[in-house]
Coordinates of C-alpha atoms in Angstrom, one line a residue:
M22 CA 20.0 -15.8 -5.3
G23 CA 19.5 -13.3 -2.4
L24 CA 18.3 -9.8 -2.4
V25 CA 21.7 -8.1 -2.6
E26 CA 22.7 -10.6 -5.4
R27 CA 19.8 -9.3 -7.4
I28 CA 20.8 -5.7 -6.8
A29 CA 24.3 -6.5 -8.1
A30 CA 22.9 -8.1 -11.2
A31 CA 20.8 -5.1 -11.8
R32 CA 23.8 -2.8 -11.5
A33 CA 26.1 -4.8 -13.7
D34 CA 25.4 -7.7 -16.1
R35 CA 23.2 -9.7 -13.7
S36 CA 26.0 -12.3 -13.4
S37 CA 27.7 -11.4 -10.2
Q38 CA 26.6 -12.8 -7.0
R39 CA 26.5 -11.7 -3.3
S40 CA 24.8 -12.8 -0.2
I41 CA 23.3 -10.9 2.7
S42 CA 25.6 -11.4 5.6
T43 CA 24.8 -8.3 7.8
I44 CA 22.1 -5.8 8.5
D45 CA 24.1 -3.2 6.8
D46 CA 24.0 -5.2 3.6
Y47 CA 20.3 -5.3 3.8
A48 CA 20.1 -1.6 4.6
Q49 CA 22.2 -0.8 1.5
A50 CA 20.1 -3.0 -0.7
V51 CA 16.7 -1.5 0.2
Q52 CA 18.1 2.0 0.3
S53 CA 19.9 2.1 -3.1
Y54 CA 17.6 0.4 -5.5
V55 CA 13.8 1.3 -5.6
N56 CA 12.5 0.5 -9.0
G57 CA 8.9 2.0 -8.9
Y58 CA 5.5 1.9 -7.4
N59 CA 2.3 0.6 -9.0
G60 CA -0.6 2.2 -7.3
G61 CA -0.5 1.2 -3.7
V62 CA -0.5 -2.6 -3.8
T63 CA 3.1 -3.6 -4.5
Y64 CA 6.3 -2.2 -5.8
S65 CA 9.9 -3.6 -6.1
I66 CA 13.1 -3.0 -4.4
A67 CA 16.1 -4.2 -6.5
G68 CA 13.7 -6.5 -8.4
E69 CA 12.1 -7.9 -5.2
P70 CA 8.4 -7.2 -4.5
A71 CA 7.3 -5.2 -1.5
E72 CA 4.0 -4.5 0.1
R73 CA 3.1 -0.9 0.9
A74 CA 0.1 0.2 2.8
P75 CA -2.3 2.1 0.5
N76 CA -2.1 5.9 0.7
D77 CA -5.3 6.2 2.6
L78 CA -4.3 7.0 6.2
V79 CA -4.4 10.7 5.7
G80 CA -7.7 10.4 3.8
Y81 CA -9.3 8.2 6.4
A82 CA -8.0 10.3 9.3
T83 CA -9.3 13.7 7.8
T84 CA -12.4 12.7 6.0
A85 CA -13.7 9.8 8.2
Y86 CA -12.2 9.9 11.7
A87 CA -12.0 13.7 12.1
S88 CA -15.1 14.8 10.2
N89 CA -17.6 11.9 10.2
G90 CA -19.6 11.6 13.4
P91 CA -20.7 7.9 13.2
V92 CA -17.1 6.8 12.3
F93 CA -15.7 8.8 15.2
A94 CA -18.2 7.3 17.6
L95 CA -17.5 3.8 16.5
M96 CA -13.7 4.3 16.7
A97 CA -14.1 6.0 20.1
V98 CA -16.0 3.0 21.5
R99 CA -13.5 0.6 20.1
M100 CA -10.5 2.5 21.5
L101 CA -12.0 3.1 25.0
V102 CA -12.9 -0.6 25.5
F103 CA -9.9 -2.1 23.7
S104 CA -7.5 0.0 25.8
A105 CA -8.9 -1.2 29.2
I106 CA -6.9 -4.4 29.5
R107 CA -3.5 -5.2 31.1
F108 CA -0.9 -7.4 29.7
Q109 CA 0.4 -10.5 31.6
F110 CA 2.3 -13.6 30.9
Q111 CA 0.3 -16.8 30.9
R112 CA 1.9 -20.2 31.8
L113 CA 1.2 -23.1 29.4
V114 CA 0.8 -26.5 31.3
G115 CA 0.5 -29.4 29.0
G116 CA -0.1 -27.2 26.0
R117 CA -3.1 -25.5 27.8
P118 CA -3.3 -22.0 29.2
S119 CA -2.9 -21.8 32.9
E120 CA -2.3 -18.9 35.5
L121 CA -1.4 -15.4 34.7
F122 CA 1.8 -13.8 36.2
G123 CA 4.0 -10.7 35.6
T124 CA 7.7 -10.1 35.4
Q125 CA 9.9 -7.0 34.9
A126 CA 9.9 -7.6 31.1
L127 CA 6.3 -6.3 31.1
S128 CA 7.6 -2.8 32.0
L129 CA 8.0 -2.2 28.2
V130 CA 4.2 -2.3 27.8
E131 CA 3.3 -0.9 31.1
E132 CA 5.3 2.3 30.3
P133 CA 6.1 2.1 26.6
W134 CA 7.7 5.6 26.6
P135 CA 8.3 8.2 29.3
G136 CA 4.8 9.1 30.7
G137 CA 3.1 6.6 28.5
T138 CA 0.8 3.8 29.8
T139 CA -0.6 0.6 28.5
Q140 CA -3.8 2.4 27.6
D141 CA -1.9 4.9 25.5
L142 CA -0.2 2.1 23.6
L143 CA -3.4 0.3 22.9
I144 CA -5.2 3.4 21.8
R145 CA -2.6 4.1 19.2
M146 CA -2.5 0.4 18.1
I147 CA -6.2 0.2 17.5
Q148 CA -6.3 3.7 16.0
D149 CA -3.6 2.8 13.4
A150 CA -5.3 -0.6 12.7
D151 CA -8.7 1.1 12.1
L152 CA -7.4 3.8 9.8
A153 CA -4.6 2.0 8.0
G154 CA -5.2 -1.7 8.6
N155 CA -1.7 -1.9 10.2
S156 CA 0.1 -0.9 13.3
Y157 CA 3.9 -1.1 13.5
W158 CA 6.1 -0.8 16.7
T159 CA 9.7 -1.5 17.4
A160 CA 11.7 -1.4 20.7
Q161 CA 14.6 1.0 20.8
E162 CA 16.6 2.0 24.0
G163 CA 14.0 0.6 26.3
Q164 CA 11.1 2.3 24.7
L165 CA 8.4 1.4 22.1
V166 CA 8.6 3.5 19.0
R167 CA 5.5 3.9 16.7
L168 CA 6.1 3.5 13.0
R169 CA 3.5 5.6 11.1
P170 CA 1.8 2.9 8.9
D171 CA 1.8 4.7 5.6
W172 CA 5.6 5.2 6.0
V173 CA 6.4 1.5 6.4
D174 CA 7.0 -1.0 3.5
I175 CA 7.1 -4.8 3.9
V176 CA 10.0 -6.2 1.9
L177 CA 9.4 -9.7 0.4
E178 CA 11.4 -12.3 -1.3
P179 CA 10.1 -15.0 -3.5
R180 CA 10.2 -18.6 -2.3
R181 CA 12.0 -20.6 -5.1
F182 CA 10.7 -24.1 -5.4
R183 CA 11.2 -26.6 -8.3
G184 CA 12.0 -23.8 -10.7
G185 CA 9.1 -21.6 -9.8
I186 CA 7.9 -19.2 -7.2
L187 CA 5.9 -20.6 -4.3
G188 CA 4.6 -17.5 -2.6
Y189 CA 6.7 -14.8 -0.8
R190 CA 8.5 -14.7 2.5
R191 CA 8.8 -11.6 4.6
I192 CA 12.5 -10.6 5.0
G193 CA 12.1 -7.3 6.7
Y194 CA 10.5 -3.9 7.0
L195 CA 11.6 -0.5 5.6
Y196 CA 10.6 2.7 7.4
T197 CA 11.1 6.1 5.8
E198 CA 10.5 9.2 7.9
G199 CA 8.1 11.4 6.0
G200 CA 7.2 8.6 3.6
Y201 CA 8.7 7.0 0.5
G202 CA 10.1 9.4 -2.1
Q203 CA 10.4 12.3 0.5
G204 CA 14.1 12.2 0.7
G205 CA 14.2 10.6 4.1
E206 CA 16.8 8.0 5.1
P207 CA 15.2 4.5 5.0
V208 CA 15.6 2.5 8.1
P209 CA 15.6 -1.3 7.6
L210 CA 14.2 -3.5 10.3
L211 CA 14.2 -7.3 10.6
P212 CA 11.0 -9.2 11.1
N213 CA 11.9 -10.0 14.8
E214 CA 12.4 -6.3 15.5
V215 CA 8.9 -5.2 14.6
C216 CA 5.5 -5.7 16.2
H217 CA 3.1 -5.8 13.2
F218 CA -0.6 -5.7 14.4
A219 CA -2.9 -6.3 11.4
P220 CA -6.3 -7.7 12.7
I221 CA -7.9 -7.7 9.2
Q222 CA -5.9 -9.2 6.5
D223 CA -5.9 -7.6 3.1
P224 CA -7.0 -10.4 0.6
L225 CA -4.8 -8.9 -2.2
A226 CA -1.7 -9.0 0.0
T227 CA 0.3 -11.6 1.8
Y228 CA 1.2 -9.9 5.1
R229 CA -0.5 -6.4 4.9
G230 CA -3.7 -5.6 6.8
M231 CA -6.8 -3.7 5.7
S232 CA -8.9 -1.1 7.4
W233 CA -12.5 -2.0 8.2
L234 CA -13.4 1.3 6.7
T235 CA -12.4 0.1 3.1
P236 CA -15.5 -2.0 2.5
V237 CA -17.8 0.8 3.6
I238 CA -16.3 3.7 1.6
R239 CA -19.6 4.1 -0.2
E240 CA -21.5 4.3 3.1
L241 CA -19.1 7.1 4.2
L242 CA -19.7 9.0 1.0
N243 CA -23.4 8.6 1.3
D244 CA -23.3 9.8 5.0
R245 CA -21.4 12.8 4.0
L246 CA -23.9 13.5 1.1
M247 CA -26.8 13.2 3.6
G248 CA -25.2 15.6 5.9
R249 CA -24.6 18.1 3.1
H250 CA -28.2 17.6 2.0
Q251 CA -29.5 18.2 5.6
A252 CA -27.3 21.3 5.9
K253 CA -28.5 22.7 2.6
F254 CA -32.1 22.0 3.5
F255 CA -32.0 24.3 6.4
E256 CA -29.6 26.8 4.8
N257 CA -31.8 27.3 1.6
A258 CA -35.3 26.6 2.7
A259 CA -36.1 24.6 5.8
T260 CA -39.5 24.1 4.1
P261 CA -40.5 22.2 0.9
N262 CA -38.9 23.4 -2.3
M263 CA -41.0 25.8 -4.3
V264 CA -41.4 27.1 -7.9
V265 CA -42.7 30.7 -8.1
R266 CA -44.3 31.7 -11.3
Y267 CA -44.6 35.4 -12.3
D268 CA -46.9 37.2 -14.5
P269 CA -45.4 37.6 -18.1
T270 CA -45.7 41.4 -17.7
V271 CA -43.2 41.4 -14.8
T272 CA -40.0 43.1 -15.9
P273 CA -36.5 41.6 -15.2
D274 CA -35.8 44.4 -12.7
K275 CA -39.0 43.6 -10.9
F276 CA -38.3 39.9 -10.9
R277 CA -34.9 40.4 -9.4
E278 CA -36.3 42.7 -6.7
F279 CA -39.1 40.3 -5.9
K280 CA -36.7 37.4 -5.7
K281 CA -34.5 39.3 -3.3
I282 CA -37.5 40.0 -1.0
I283 CA -38.6 36.4 -1.0
D284 CA -35.0 35.1 -0.3
E285 CA -34.4 37.6 2.5
G286 CA -37.7 36.8 4.2
H287 CA -38.0 33.0 3.7
A288 CA -34.6 31.3 3.1
G289 CA -32.8 29.8 6.0
A290 CA -33.7 27.8 9.1
E291 CA -34.5 31.0 11.1
N292 CA -37.3 31.9 8.6
A293 CA -38.9 28.4 8.5
Y294 CA -42.7 28.3 8.6
R295 CA -43.2 32.0 8.0
T296 CA -46.2 33.0 5.8
L297 CA -45.5 33.7 2.3
H298 CA -47.2 36.6 0.7
L299 CA -47.3 37.0 -3.0
G300 CA -48.5 39.7 -5.4
G301 CA -48.4 40.8 -8.9
G302 CA -50.0 37.5 -10.2
A303 CA -47.3 35.2 -8.8
D304 CA -48.1 31.5 -8.2
V305 CA -46.4 29.0 -6.0
T306 CA -46.0 25.3 -6.7
V307 CA -44.5 22.9 -4.2
V308 CA -42.1 20.6 -6.1
G309 CA -39.9 19.0 -3.4
T310 CA -40.4 16.9 -0.3
N311 CA -39.7 17.3 3.4
M312 CA -37.4 15.1 5.4
E313 CA -40.2 13.1 6.8
Q314 CA -41.7 12.3 3.5
M315 CA -38.4 11.0 2.1
A316 CA -37.7 9.0 5.3
F317 CA -34.4 10.8 5.8
T318 CA -33.9 9.5 9.4
A319 CA -34.5 5.8 8.3
V320 CA -32.1 6.1 5.4
Q321 CA -29.4 7.7 7.5
G322 CA -30.0 5.1 10.2
R323 CA -29.5 2.2 7.9
G324 CA -26.2 3.7 6.7
E325 CA -25.0 4.0 10.4
T326 CA -25.9 0.4 10.9
R327 CA -23.8 -0.8 8.0
L328 CA -20.9 1.2 9.4
A329 CA -21.4 -0.4 12.8
A330 CA -21.5 -3.8 11.3
A331 CA -18.2 -3.3 9.6
A332 CA -16.6 -2.0 12.8
G333 CA -17.9 -5.0 14.8
V334 CA -19.9 -2.7 17.2
P335 CA -23.6 -3.4 17.7
P336 CA -25.7 -0.1 17.1
V337 CA -27.1 -0.1 20.5
I338 CA -23.6 -0.1 22.1
V339 CA -22.7 3.1 20.3
G340 CA -26.0 4.7 20.6
F341 CA -27.1 4.8 16.9
S342 CA -30.8 5.5 16.1
E343 CA -31.6 2.0 14.8
G344 CA -30.1 0.4 17.8
L345 CA -32.2 2.6 20.2
Q346 CA -35.6 1.7 18.7
G347 CA -38.1 -0.8 20.1
S348 CA -37.0 -3.8 22.0
S349 CA -33.3 -3.1 21.5
L350 CA -33.3 -1.1 24.6
N351 CA -34.4 -3.8 27.0
A352 CA -31.8 -5.4 29.3
G353 CA -31.7 -8.7 27.6
N354 CA -31.0 -7.4 24.1
F355 CA -28.4 -4.9 25.3
S356 CA -26.7 -7.7 27.2
A357 CA -26.7 -9.9 24.1
A358 CA -25.2 -7.0 22.1
R359 CA -22.5 -6.3 24.6
R360 CA -21.6 -10.0 24.7
R361 CA -21.4 -10.1 20.9
F362 CA -19.1 -7.1 21.0
A363 CA -16.9 -8.6 23.6
D364 CA -16.7 -12.2 22.2
M365 CA -16.6 -11.5 18.5
T366 CA -14.7 -8.2 18.4
L367 CA -12.7 -7.4 21.5
H368 CA -11.3 -10.9 22.6
P369 CA -10.0 -11.6 19.0
L370 CA -8.4 -8.1 18.9
W371 CA -6.8 -8.5 22.3
A372 CA -5.4 -11.9 21.4
N373 CA -4.1 -10.6 18.1
A374 CA -2.4 -7.6 19.9
A375 CA -0.8 -9.8 22.5
G376 CA 0.5 -12.2 19.8
S377 CA 1.9 -9.3 17.8
L378 CA 3.7 -7.7 20.7
R379 CA 5.2 -11.0 21.6
Q380 CA 7.6 -10.5 18.8
I381 CA 9.4 -7.7 20.7
I382 CA 8.6 -8.5 24.3
P383 CA 10.9 -11.2 26.0
T384 CA 8.7 -14.0 27.1
P385 CA 9.7 -16.6 29.8
P386 CA 9.9 -20.2 28.6
G387 CA 6.8 -22.2 28.9
S388 CA 4.5 -19.2 28.7
R389 CA 3.0 -16.6 26.3
L390 CA 2.2 -12.9 26.4
W391 CA -1.5 -12.6 27.0
Y392 CA -4.1 -10.1 28.2
D393 CA -5.9 -9.7 31.5
A394 CA -9.5 -8.5 30.9
R395 CA -10.8 -9.2 34.4
D396 CA -10.8 -5.4 35.4
V397 CA -12.5 -4.2 32.2
P398 CA -15.8 -2.4 33.2
A399 CA -17.6 -3.4 30.0
L400 CA -17.1 -7.1 30.9
R401 CA -18.3 -7.1 34.5
E402 CA -21.4 -9.0 33.6
D403 CA -19.0 -11.7 32.0
S404 CA -17.2 -11.9 35.4
K405 CA -20.6 -13.0 37.0
D406 CA -21.0 -15.6 34.2
E407 CA -17.5 -16.8 34.6
A408 CA -18.1 -17.3 38.4
Q409 CA -21.1 -19.4 37.7
I410 CA -19.2 -21.4 35.2
Q411 CA -16.4 -22.0 37.8
Q412 CA -19.0 -23.0 40.4
T413 CA -20.4 -25.6 37.9
R414 CA -17.0 -26.9 37.1
A415 CA -16.2 -27.2 40.8
Q416 CA -19.3 -29.2 41.4
T417 CA -18.5 -31.6 38.5
L418 CA -15.0 -32.0 39.9
R419 CA -16.4 -32.8 43.3
A420 CA -18.8 -35.3 41.8
Y421 CA -15.9 -37.1 39.9
I422 CA -13.8 -37.4 43.1
D423 CA -16.8 -38.5 45.2
A424 CA -17.5 -41.2 42.6
G425 CA -13.9 -42.6 43.2
Y426 CA -11.9 -41.1 40.3
T427 CA -8.5 -39.8 41.1
P428 CA -8.3 -36.0 41.5
E429 CA -5.5 -35.7 38.9
S430 CA -7.5 -37.5 36.3
A431 CA -10.7 -35.6 37.2
V432 CA -8.9 -32.3 36.5
R433 CA -7.5 -33.5 33.3
A434 CA -10.9 -34.8 32.1
L435 CA -12.7 -31.5 33.1
Q436 CA -10.1 -29.4 31.3
A437 CA -10.2 -31.4 28.2
G438 CA -13.9 -32.3 28.2
D439 CA -13.0 -35.9 27.7
E440 CA -14.4 -38.4 30.2
S441 CA -12.2 -41.1 28.8
L442 CA -9.4 -39.5 30.8
L443 CA -11.0 -40.4 34.1
E444 CA -9.0 -43.0 36.1
H445 CA -10.9 -44.9 39.0
T446 CA -9.3 -45.6 42.3
G447 CA -11.2 -48.8 42.9
L448 CA -12.8 -47.1 45.9
F449 CA -16.6 -46.3 46.2
S450 CA -19.0 -44.1 48.1
V451 CA -18.1 -40.7 49.6
Q452 CA -15.9 -42.5 52.2
L453 CA -13.8 -44.0 49.4
Q454 CA -13.4 -47.3 51.4
A455 CA -12.3 -50.6 49.8
P456 CA -15.1 -53.1 49.1
G457 CA -15.8 -55.3 52.2
S458 CA -13.9 -53.1 54.6
T459 CA -15.3 -52.1 58.0
D460 CA -15.5 -48.7 59.4
P461 CA -12.3 -48.2 61.6
N462 CA -14.3 -45.9 63.9
P463 CA -17.7 -47.6 64.4
P464 CA -20.4 -45.5 66.1
P465 CA -20.5 -45.6 69.9
T466 CA -22.7 -48.3 71.6
N467 CA -24.1 -48.2 75.2
G468 CA -22.7 -44.8 75.7
Q469 CA -19.1 -46.0 75.0
E470 CA -16.8 -44.2 72.6
G471 CA -15.7 -46.0 69.4
T472 CA -12.1 -47.1 69.4
A473 CA -9.6 -47.3 66.6
Q474 CA -8.7 -50.8 65.5

């Protein structure tokens, strides 16, 4: 029983049957029957489950990205480096990746909208993925259109198997301008019409992604509290907290007057370290601690490191305090951190983005949409390493051929890392002559030139 069939059953006596035959049927189905929402995980359309991104995009964008320095710095580093690549097609020869090439079909990602660039597209993709866990795009009239993540619902249908449900299949997307329940006209989209970039999968959903900020919400709150504490420290004292005791004979009016004088002369950062003069039997007791005593910088630095770990950015790359201490600043450690950032964060993100865009970018047969990172400034050191690797591979290939193996089998063995693929020609030595043969051009004797036989 299809989606529209279930809608008909809900409208009547659940006995009539229909099937989805056109996109209009699907649009009518998802537009007419929305049965409720259960707190941000799933809801149902005509009795069918759907995955909705949690309503945290606005919260993350305002309280994290726009007002939290460490989060902004991490996202800025990710965006700037992630957006430095170009997209190309890559040939697949014998199932293995080969050369890169371009066609006119790449114009959709090279200029995704009038005045837009590949870098603009990639920045919005990683920004949506960082804040909402998902980035959705569709192609319309020769342009790429961004679908705001919290306005997109993933419509699912259960897989019926042996009388039960064996998971759920994705049957489409539903985009509502302004968000669900705001009166907008829902727009249905089929799976092959949407690029869905979700680099971190939500463990509680089948297809939906999760923001890397979700596991470190507590760190975000702690960082905000530390920022408020730091601000209040300078606003209220900028010195250790104190208790002032007055003589019992001091009247309430005198108390308020004396308190006003102390606050005006000693509260705030501009009055820090001024000498405090007391009279009338007043006594001062220090009850607080300063920032050095409570290791404020160390506590804040550890929180920043946890945020950096969740973002996949080593602290030294983004310039956090813990990453700039001690031996972290030497060239070897920075190089290792940069390589970790490239190999374990950037390359998987680029591969995922290319695979997601392949859904809406026409790809030539025998190839795949891929990324070209050769011009990324942050990976220039990798280019040197790659050149050394190519040199070593070339020397190995030369050694195989000089040993008498066929060039074709030597290339296959080198690519596969399997020496059993080598095929010998039966010839030996660098000259590759048959055993027992003589040199057709012997060296000259008695001053005479050698002649060919």
